[in-house]
Amino acid sequence: SAWRNFFELCLLKRVPSQKFLILFREFEATTPRLLASTPESLTRALLDAGHIGPNVDPRLAHYLESLLDAKEVDSISLLIATARFTQRDNAKNLALASLGVEDTSPPSVQVIILKLLTTKIVDGAIEQDTELLAFLVELLPWITQNPSSITLGFLVSATLGCTVAQEVLPTAKAKSQCLTPMINNLSSTNIQLASILSYAQKQYDLNEEGLANSADPMNVLGGVDLGVLPFQDGVVDNINTRAGLYIYLNAAFCERPLFDDMAMMGYLSTRYKGDITTLVIDLILASFDILANAMYRAEPPQTITILRSFLVNKLPIFLGNYTAIIFPPLSIETCISQALLRVDPAAFPSFSQMFDFSSKNSMVSEARQEFLFACALHQLIPEGSIEGLLGDVPMQSLPASGRYLKNELVTQCTSNPMRIEELIGELDNMEGNAGEIAGALIEVSSFLP
């Protein structure tokens, strides 16, 4: 078709993404609309052009991302087109297998597009409840057909974790499809992802009646489906202690750090049963306890830096999720004050105690101050209250550049490439901006040639 020829020519000439979108609109304006037909056919034309032989052109994902951002195609159209393309591709692979030909192809179109959709949904691509429900309708057959796909699992997790899902799914009528087969399959390959999906299943009540009768016999013990046992309600209620949250966070940071907002909020919601004040206090305490104990165990500087960065660059942002549901006379500032009163003073000394050069805690001595200024940066507390919370005169101030926003940083890097090096240098700063910087650098890296 004319559209496939256009896409093939762009790929052949290695047209950059920005220029591709301009050429796309010019071609669309001079081509009869009949040739474009539907967003699905447009997407299939691009998939056909980018999948030649066993290889997938690396620019395919960039072109699709440009079309998604420009609203020329939508997530649903891309998912439908990918499903049909994958069915045809699978049929071809089965035919080759029947002839004894081994499939040595690189990552498939399916994997590339599922990763792209995951990124876009995390960034807020789905804004309407009708769009979310339509997307889920198309996504459910994938779950049934590919219950062991880790890439698909991440897409499902992102979809169920988006803002629209949190508003729509708790009141949705139709919940006949469950995630249990996928959770059971992923439990042996990616326990963290399986845990996230299990939280989502419990939160949105995505259980199917009579599942135990139709479940895979390998996943059933004595007629009971282990994937839907009420584990959290039966166990977590009895561990509402400071040590319990400390253990949970330590497990999240073991080996490769993993802190998923949706999984953490689901866990805390189950554990604290609406007691937000205690939740916030215990979470702050646990974060300081982990850092203090890492220092006492003489952990490598890299480990201590990661934990310190979590305390300063991640925790204040996460606590922002609870500011709207703490009602007067209590406030997030009250919770922070109560938590700091219980923080180990030997591990996090005041300014006057920092001059004890025999101390081994030089890397974490300023953590309380850094945490408070990061909270002020994210508007959890006013800057003027820091001195009272700290119990001493602060020796730093809010960053002169203020709070960073990812989209603004991406614009700066696009117009001034030297800004990329500057931001890389700021990643290690304990000011509360590292998350936005990291997000901007990841997005900018996808635009680089």
Short mmCIF file of C-alpha atoms in Angstrom, two decimals:
data_model
loop_
_atom_site.label_atom_id
_atom_site.label_comp_id
_atom_site.label_asym_id
_atom_site.label_seq_id
_atom_site.Cartn_x
_atom_site.Cartn_y
_atom_site.Cartn_z
CA SER A 1 0.00 0.00 0.00
CA ALA A 2 0.96 3.65 -0.29
CA TRP A 3 1.30 3.96 3.47
CA ARG A 4 3.57 0.93 3.74
CA ASN A 5 5.76 2.31 0.96
CA PHE A 6 5.94 5.64 2.79
CA PHE A 7 6.98 3.96 6.07
CA GLU A 8 9.54 1.75 4.34
CA LEU A 9 11.10 4.79 2.68
CA CYS A 10 11.32 6.65 6.01
CA LEU A 11 12.98 3.64 7.63
CA LEU A 12 15.35 3.21 4.69
CA LYS A 13 16.41 6.87 4.83
CA ARG A 14 16.70 6.69 8.67
CA VAL A 15 14.47 9.74 9.04
CA PRO A 16 14.60 11.16 12.62
CA SER A 17 11.40 10.96 14.67
CA GLN A 18 10.70 14.69 14.64
CA LYS A 19 11.08 14.93 10.87
CA PHE A 20 9.08 11.72 10.42
CA LEU A 21 6.02 13.31 12.01
CA ILE A 22 6.28 16.33 9.70
CA LEU A 23 6.58 14.10 6.63
CA PHE A 24 3.70 11.95 7.89
CA ARG A 25 1.35 14.91 8.06
CA GLU A 26 2.44 16.20 4.67
CA PHE A 27 1.88 12.78 3.12
CA GLU A 28 -1.48 12.45 4.86
CA ALA A 29 -2.59 15.83 3.51
CA THR A 30 -1.73 14.89 -0.07
CA THR A 31 -3.04 11.31 0.07
CA PRO A 32 -6.70 10.28 -0.19
CA ARG A 33 -8.08 9.49 3.25
CA LEU A 34 -9.25 6.13 1.98
CA LEU A 35 -5.66 4.93 1.96
CA ALA A 36 -5.33 5.56 5.68
CA SER A 37 -8.57 3.70 6.38
CA THR A 38 -8.43 3.19 10.16
CA PRO A 39 -5.79 3.74 12.86
CA GLU A 40 -5.44 -0.05 13.06
CA SER A 41 -4.64 -0.41 9.36
CA LEU A 42 -2.25 2.52 9.59
CA THR A 43 -0.46 0.86 12.47
CA ARG A 44 -0.33 -2.50 10.67
CA ALA A 45 1.25 -0.81 7.66
CA LEU A 46 4.01 0.56 9.88
CA LEU A 47 4.50 -2.81 11.59
CA ASP A 48 4.81 -4.53 8.21
CA ALA A 49 7.35 -1.96 7.07
CA GLY A 50 9.45 -2.22 10.23
CA HIS A 51 9.50 -6.02 10.40
CA ILE A 52 11.58 -7.27 7.49
CA GLY A 53 12.81 -10.84 7.66
CA PRO A 54 13.76 -11.91 11.19
CA ASN A 55 14.72 -8.38 12.27
CA VAL A 56 12.75 -5.50 13.74
CA ASP A 57 13.91 -2.04 12.74
CA PRO A 58 14.92 -0.15 15.93
CA ARG A 59 13.29 3.04 14.60
CA LEU A 60 9.91 1.33 14.55
CA ALA A 61 9.33 2.05 18.24
CA HIS A 62 10.35 5.72 17.80
CA TYR A 63 7.94 6.20 14.90
CA LEU A 64 5.10 4.54 16.80
CA GLU A 65 5.84 6.72 19.84
CA SER A 66 5.69 9.84 17.66
CA LEU A 67 2.31 8.79 16.27
CA LEU A 68 0.99 8.05 19.76
CA ASP A 69 2.16 11.41 21.12
CA ALA A 70 0.60 13.21 18.16
CA LYS A 71 -2.73 11.35 18.66
CA GLU A 72 -2.53 9.97 15.11
CA VAL A 73 -2.98 6.50 16.58
CA ASP A 74 -4.13 5.47 20.05
CA SER A 75 -3.16 2.75 22.50
CA ILE A 76 -6.18 0.60 21.64
CA SER A 77 -5.49 0.70 17.90
CA LEU A 78 -1.86 -0.19 18.51
CA LEU A 79 -2.80 -3.13 20.73
CA ILE A 80 -5.34 -4.48 18.21
CA ALA A 81 -2.90 -4.15 15.31
CA THR A 82 -0.15 -5.84 17.30
CA ALA A 83 -2.45 -8.74 18.22
CA ARG A 84 -3.30 -9.41 14.58
CA PHE A 85 0.29 -9.00 13.50
CA THR A 86 1.43 -11.40 16.25
CA GLN A 87 -1.12 -14.02 15.22
CA ARG A 88 0.22 -13.94 11.68
CA ASP A 89 3.81 -14.02 12.93
CA ASN A 90 3.08 -16.98 15.24
CA ALA A 91 1.52 -18.89 12.35
CA LYS A 92 4.70 -18.35 10.34
CA ASN A 93 6.90 -19.52 13.24
CA LEU A 94 4.80 -22.66 13.68
CA ALA A 95 5.21 -23.42 9.99
CA LEU A 96 8.98 -23.02 10.29
CA ALA A 97 9.06 -25.21 13.40
CA SER A 98 7.19 -27.97 11.56
CA LEU A 99 10.00 -27.93 8.98
CA GLY A 100 12.66 -28.17 11.68
CA VAL A 101 13.86 -24.58 11.26
CA GLU A 102 14.98 -23.03 14.55
CA ASP A 103 13.66 -19.53 15.36
CA THR A 104 16.67 -17.30 16.16
CA SER A 105 14.95 -13.97 15.70
CA PRO A 106 15.63 -11.01 18.05
CA PRO A 107 12.97 -9.54 20.41
CA SER A 108 9.63 -9.62 18.63
CA VAL A 109 7.41 -6.74 17.60
CA GLN A 110 5.07 -7.81 20.38
CA VAL A 111 7.70 -7.29 23.10
CA ILE A 112 8.80 -3.92 21.70
CA ILE A 113 5.26 -2.58 21.48
CA LEU A 114 4.18 -3.90 24.88
CA LYS A 115 7.14 -2.07 26.41
CA LEU A 116 6.22 1.10 24.51
CA LEU A 117 2.60 0.89 25.66
CA THR A 118 3.74 0.33 29.25
CA THR A 119 5.84 3.49 29.15
CA LYS A 120 3.04 5.54 27.62
CA ILE A 121 0.42 4.37 30.11
CA VAL A 122 2.74 5.14 33.02
CA ASP A 123 3.11 8.65 31.54
CA GLY A 124 -0.69 9.08 31.48
CA ALA A 125 -1.66 8.10 27.93
CA ILE A 126 -5.08 6.84 29.08
CA GLU A 127 -7.19 9.76 30.31
CA GLN A 128 -10.83 8.67 29.86
CA ASP A 129 -12.70 5.90 31.67
CA THR A 130 -14.22 4.63 28.40
CA GLU A 131 -10.75 4.45 26.89
CA LEU A 132 -9.47 2.46 29.86
CA LEU A 133 -12.32 -0.05 29.72
CA ALA A 134 -11.93 -0.47 25.95
CA PHE A 135 -8.20 -1.02 26.39
CA LEU A 136 -8.81 -3.64 29.09
CA VAL A 137 -11.29 -5.45 26.82
CA GLU A 138 -8.53 -5.81 24.20
CA LEU A 139 -5.91 -6.64 26.83
CA LEU A 140 -7.80 -9.48 28.55
CA PRO A 141 -7.40 -12.02 25.69
CA TRP A 142 -3.64 -11.39 25.81
CA ILE A 143 -3.61 -12.30 29.51
CA THR A 144 -5.45 -15.55 28.76
CA GLN A 145 -3.15 -16.48 25.87
CA ASN A 146 0.15 -15.34 27.43
CA PRO A 147 -0.12 -15.81 31.22
CA SER A 148 3.64 -16.30 31.60
CA SER A 149 4.76 -13.16 29.70
CA ILE A 150 6.72 -10.84 31.99
CA THR A 151 6.49 -7.99 29.46
CA LEU A 152 2.72 -8.33 29.34
CA GLY A 153 2.65 -8.50 33.13
CA PHE A 154 4.32 -5.10 33.35
CA LEU A 155 1.76 -3.66 30.91
CA VAL A 156 -1.12 -5.08 32.98
CA SER A 157 0.44 -3.65 36.14
CA ALA A 158 0.84 -0.20 34.55
CA THR A 159 -2.74 -0.25 33.26
CA LEU A 160 -4.23 -1.21 36.62
CA GLY A 161 -2.03 1.34 38.37
CA CYS A 162 -2.94 4.38 36.26
CA THR A 163 -5.05 7.16 37.76
CA VAL A 164 -8.12 6.37 35.67
CA ALA A 165 -8.10 2.72 36.78
CA GLN A 166 -8.02 3.73 40.43
CA GLU A 167 -11.15 5.82 39.83
CA VAL A 168 -13.09 3.44 37.57
CA LEU A 169 -12.31 -0.15 38.58
CA PRO A 170 -13.47 -0.05 42.23
CA THR A 171 -17.03 0.70 41.00
CA ALA A 172 -16.97 -1.25 37.73
CA LYS A 173 -19.74 -3.80 37.34
CA ALA A 174 -18.04 -6.34 35.08
CA LYS A 175 -15.15 -8.14 36.76
CA SER A 176 -15.47 -11.62 35.36
CA GLN A 177 -11.84 -11.91 34.28
CA CYS A 178 -9.20 -12.57 36.92
CA LEU A 179 -5.42 -12.35 37.00
CA THR A 180 -4.81 -15.58 38.89
CA PRO A 181 -3.31 -17.62 35.98
CA MET A 182 -0.79 -14.86 35.25
CA ILE A 183 0.05 -14.42 38.95
CA ASN A 184 0.60 -18.15 39.38
CA ASN A 185 2.87 -18.32 36.32
CA LEU A 186 4.90 -15.24 37.25
CA SER A 187 5.37 -16.37 40.86
CA SER A 188 8.24 -18.62 39.73
CA THR A 189 9.87 -16.14 37.33
CA ASN A 190 9.28 -12.65 38.73
CA ILE A 191 8.00 -12.68 42.29
CA GLN A 192 7.95 -8.87 42.55
CA LEU A 193 5.70 -8.48 39.52
CA ALA A 194 3.47 -11.33 40.71
CA SER A 195 3.15 -9.54 44.06
CA ILE A 196 2.16 -6.27 42.36
CA LEU A 197 -0.54 -8.00 40.31
CA SER A 198 -1.76 -9.82 43.40
CA TYR A 199 -2.22 -6.48 45.17
CA ALA A 200 -4.14 -5.15 42.17
CA GLN A 201 -6.34 -8.24 42.09
CA LYS A 202 -7.19 -7.81 45.75
CA GLN A 203 -7.67 -4.04 45.51
CA TYR A 204 -10.08 -4.19 42.56
CA ASP A 205 -11.71 -7.52 43.47
CA LEU A 206 -10.66 -9.14 40.19
CA ASN A 207 -11.48 -12.69 41.30
CA GLU A 208 -13.63 -14.99 39.20
CA GLU A 209 -16.32 -17.13 40.81
CA GLY A 210 -15.63 -20.83 40.64
CA LEU A 211 -12.01 -20.36 39.66
CA ALA A 212 -10.81 -23.24 41.81
CA ASN A 213 -12.84 -25.69 39.74
CA SER A 214 -11.23 -24.62 36.48
CA ALA A 215 -7.71 -23.77 37.60
CA ASP A 216 -4.61 -25.55 36.43
CA PRO A 217 -4.18 -28.67 38.60
CA MET A 218 -0.53 -27.75 39.12
CA ASN A 219 -1.65 -24.54 40.87
CA VAL A 220 -4.26 -26.18 43.12
CA LEU A 221 -3.62 -27.86 46.45
CA GLY A 222 -6.46 -29.82 47.95
CA GLY A 223 -9.04 -28.02 45.78
CA VAL A 224 -7.94 -24.58 47.01
CA ASP A 225 -6.46 -22.02 44.62
CA LEU A 226 -3.35 -20.67 46.31
CA GLY A 227 -3.44 -17.53 44.17
CA VAL A 228 -6.59 -16.18 45.83
CA LEU A 229 -6.00 -17.11 49.48
CA PRO A 230 -6.56 -14.06 51.78
CA PHE A 231 -2.93 -14.05 52.88
CA GLN A 232 -2.70 -10.34 53.74
CA ASP A 233 -5.83 -10.25 55.92
CA GLY A 234 -4.77 -13.35 57.82
CA VAL A 235 -1.14 -12.47 58.49
CA VAL A 236 -0.35 -8.79 58.04
CA ASP A 237 -2.88 -7.62 60.66
CA ASN A 238 -0.71 -9.14 63.40
CA ILE A 239 2.55 -7.41 62.42
CA ASN A 240 1.68 -3.73 62.86
CA THR A 241 5.04 -2.80 64.35
CA ARG A 242 7.96 -0.57 63.55
CA ALA A 243 10.09 -3.65 62.88
CA GLY A 244 7.56 -5.10 60.44
CA LEU A 245 7.76 -2.15 58.05
CA TYR A 246 11.54 -2.04 58.48
CA ILE A 247 11.76 -5.67 57.31
CA TYR A 248 9.45 -5.03 54.35
CA LEU A 249 11.46 -2.02 53.14
CA ASN A 250 14.75 -3.85 53.63
CA ALA A 251 13.47 -6.66 51.42
CA ALA A 252 12.53 -4.12 48.74
CA PHE A 253 16.10 -2.73 48.73
CA CYS A 254 17.86 -6.09 48.84
CA GLU A 255 20.10 -6.78 45.83
CA ARG A 256 18.39 -4.73 43.09
CA PRO A 257 16.32 -1.93 44.70
CA LEU A 258 12.62 -2.23 43.85
CA PHE A 259 10.02 0.23 45.16
CA ASP A 260 6.74 0.21 43.30
CA ASP A 261 4.27 2.90 44.44
CA MET A 262 1.17 0.84 43.69
CA ALA A 263 2.42 -2.27 45.50
CA MET A 264 3.62 -0.25 48.48
CA MET A 265 0.36 1.69 48.84
CA GLY A 266 -1.63 -1.55 48.60
CA TYR A 267 0.51 -3.16 51.29
CA LEU A 268 0.26 -0.14 53.60
CA SER A 269 -3.49 0.15 53.04
CA THR A 270 -3.96 -3.50 54.03
CA ARG A 271 -1.68 -3.18 57.01
CA TYR A 272 -2.83 0.11 58.55
CA LYS A 273 -6.56 -0.05 57.75
CA GLY A 274 -6.99 3.70 57.20
CA ASP A 275 -4.74 4.86 60.08
CA ILE A 276 -2.83 7.27 57.83
CA THR A 277 -1.10 9.13 60.66
CA THR A 278 0.55 5.98 62.04
CA LEU A 279 1.31 4.84 58.50
CA VAL A 280 3.26 8.01 57.65
CA ILE A 281 5.13 8.05 60.98
CA ASP A 282 6.15 4.39 60.71
CA LEU A 283 7.22 4.76 57.08
CA ILE A 284 9.49 7.71 57.90
CA LEU A 285 10.92 5.86 60.91
CA ALA A 286 11.56 2.70 58.89
CA SER A 287 13.39 4.70 56.21
CA PHE A 288 15.67 6.30 58.80
CA ASP A 289 16.15 2.94 60.58
CA ILE A 290 17.31 1.28 57.36
CA LEU A 291 19.85 4.02 56.74
CA ALA A 292 21.09 3.95 60.36
CA ASN A 293 21.49 0.18 60.41
CA ALA A 294 23.34 0.22 57.08
CA MET A 295 25.79 2.65 58.66
CA TYR A 296 26.17 0.51 61.80
CA ARG A 297 26.83 -2.57 59.63
CA ALA A 298 29.52 -0.63 57.76
CA GLU A 299 27.79 -1.19 54.41
CA PRO A 300 29.66 0.04 51.28
CA PRO A 301 29.29 3.74 50.46
CA GLN A 302 27.27 2.86 47.35
CA THR A 303 24.63 1.08 49.44
CA ILE A 304 24.38 3.94 51.91
CA THR A 305 24.06 6.44 49.05
CA ILE A 306 21.14 4.46 47.56
CA LEU A 307 19.32 4.36 50.91
CA ARG A 308 20.03 8.01 51.56
CA SER A 309 18.76 8.91 48.10
CA PHE A 310 15.55 6.99 48.78
CA LEU A 311 15.02 8.94 52.00
CA VAL A 312 15.60 12.31 50.34
CA ASN A 313 14.60 11.89 46.70
CA LYS A 314 11.80 9.31 46.81
CA LEU A 315 10.12 9.28 50.22
CA PRO A 316 8.86 12.92 50.20
CA ILE A 317 7.25 12.36 46.79
CA PHE A 318 5.61 9.14 48.01
CA LEU A 319 4.35 10.85 51.18
CA GLY A 320 2.64 13.40 48.94
CA ASN A 321 0.07 10.70 48.12
CA TYR A 322 -1.27 10.99 51.68
CA THR A 323 -1.39 14.76 52.21
CA ALA A 324 -4.96 15.06 50.93
CA ILE A 325 -6.31 12.38 53.30
CA ILE A 326 -4.81 13.66 56.56
CA PHE A 327 -7.44 15.96 58.05
CA PRO A 328 -7.12 18.78 60.64
CA PRO A 329 -6.08 19.10 63.37
CA LEU A 330 -3.49 16.58 62.16
CA SER A 331 -1.19 17.30 59.21
CA ILE A 332 1.73 15.76 57.38
CA GLU A 333 3.98 18.18 59.29
CA THR A 334 2.70 16.73 62.58
CA CYS A 335 3.53 13.23 61.38
CA ILE A 336 7.04 14.26 60.34
CA SER A 337 7.60 15.94 63.70
CA GLN A 338 6.47 12.85 65.63
CA ALA A 339 8.68 10.59 63.51
CA LEU A 340 11.80 12.74 63.92
CA LEU A 341 11.37 12.70 67.69
CA ARG A 342 11.84 8.91 67.57
CA VAL A 343 14.76 8.85 65.10
CA ASP A 344 18.03 7.54 66.58
CA PRO A 345 19.97 10.69 67.64
CA ALA A 346 23.26 8.81 67.65
CA ALA A 347 22.92 7.98 63.94
CA PHE A 348 21.55 11.37 62.87
CA PRO A 349 23.13 13.99 65.16
CA SER A 350 22.29 17.68 65.37
CA PHE A 351 24.55 20.33 63.84
CA SER A 352 26.51 20.85 67.05
CA GLN A 353 27.29 17.12 67.23
CA MET A 354 28.53 16.89 63.66
CA PHE A 355 32.01 18.08 64.66
CA ASP A 356 32.73 14.83 66.47
CA PHE A 357 35.34 13.58 64.03
CA SER A 358 35.55 10.20 65.76
CA SER A 359 32.04 9.43 64.51
CA LYS A 360 31.58 6.98 61.64
CA ASN A 361 28.33 8.51 60.40
CA SER A 362 29.66 11.34 58.26
CA MET A 363 27.74 10.09 55.21
CA VAL A 364 24.37 10.18 56.98
CA SER A 365 24.81 12.99 59.50
CA GLU A 366 22.93 15.49 57.34
CA ALA A 367 20.15 13.11 56.35
CA ARG A 368 17.52 14.67 58.67
CA GLN A 369 18.22 18.13 57.25
CA GLU A 370 18.21 16.90 53.66
CA PHE A 371 14.94 15.05 54.21
CA LEU A 372 13.23 18.13 55.66
CA PHE A 373 14.36 20.40 52.83
CA ALA A 374 13.18 17.81 50.30
CA CYS A 375 9.79 17.79 52.07
CA ALA A 376 9.70 21.58 51.83
CA LEU A 377 10.65 21.40 48.14
CA HIS A 378 7.66 19.15 47.48
CA GLN A 379 5.41 21.41 49.59
CA LEU A 380 4.76 18.91 52.36
CA ILE A 381 5.90 21.45 54.96
CA PRO A 382 6.68 25.21 54.84
CA GLU A 383 10.37 26.09 54.72
CA GLY A 384 9.97 28.21 57.84
CA SER A 385 9.13 25.17 59.98
CA ILE A 386 12.38 23.33 59.21
CA GLU A 387 14.35 24.93 62.03
CA GLY A 388 11.73 23.92 64.60
CA LEU A 389 11.55 20.35 63.28
CA LEU A 390 15.33 20.08 63.11
CA GLY A 391 15.89 21.56 66.57
CA ASP A 392 18.81 23.57 65.24
CA VAL A 393 19.69 26.22 62.69
CA PRO A 394 19.76 24.57 59.24
CA MET A 395 23.03 24.77 57.34
CA GLN A 396 21.53 24.52 53.85
CA SER A 397 18.62 25.96 51.91
CA LEU A 398 16.23 24.99 49.15
CA PRO A 399 17.92 24.54 45.75
CA ALA A 400 18.19 27.85 43.89
CA SER A 401 16.67 26.28 40.79
CA GLY A 402 13.59 25.19 42.74
CA ARG A 403 11.60 22.04 42.10
CA TYR A 404 12.32 20.37 38.78
CA LEU A 405 9.60 19.13 36.44
CA LYS A 406 10.41 16.36 33.98
CA ASN A 407 8.75 17.95 30.95
CA GLU A 408 10.60 21.22 31.50
CA LEU A 409 13.92 19.38 31.80
CA VAL A 410 13.23 17.45 28.60
CA THR A 411 12.58 20.75 26.79
CA GLN A 412 15.81 22.21 28.17
CA CYS A 413 17.85 19.18 27.06
CA THR A 414 16.27 19.23 23.59
CA SER A 415 17.15 22.87 23.05
CA ASN A 416 20.53 22.70 24.79
CA PRO A 417 22.32 19.31 24.70
CA MET A 418 24.91 20.56 27.19
CA ARG A 419 22.15 20.57 29.78
CA ILE A 420 22.22 16.74 29.70
CA GLU A 421 25.72 16.65 31.18
CA GLU A 422 24.72 19.17 33.83
CA LEU A 423 21.74 17.06 34.87
CA ILE A 424 23.84 13.90 35.02
CA GLY A 425 26.10 15.73 37.45
CA GLU A 426 23.09 16.66 39.60
CA LEU A 427 21.79 13.09 39.93
CA ASP A 428 23.87 12.54 43.08
CA ASN A 429 22.55 15.68 44.78
CA MET A 430 20.45 15.06 47.89
CA GLU A 431 17.92 17.82 47.19
CA GLY A 432 14.74 15.95 46.21
CA ASN A 433 15.02 16.48 42.45
CA ALA A 434 16.76 13.25 41.41
CA GLY A 435 13.54 11.49 40.39
CA GLU A 436 12.53 14.15 37.88
CA ILE A 437 16.10 14.33 36.57
CA ALA A 438 16.27 10.55 36.04
CA GLY A 439 12.88 10.53 34.29
CA ALA A 440 13.94 13.36 31.98
CA LEU A 441 17.27 11.73 31.10
CA ILE A 442 15.55 8.44 30.24
CA GLU A 443 13.09 10.22 27.98
CA VAL A 444 15.79 12.30 26.31
CA SER A 445 17.96 9.21 25.71
CA SER A 446 15.20 7.75 23.51
CA PHE A 447 15.53 10.76 21.19
CA LEU A 448 19.29 10.51 20.78
CA PRO A 449 20.56 9.12 17.46
#
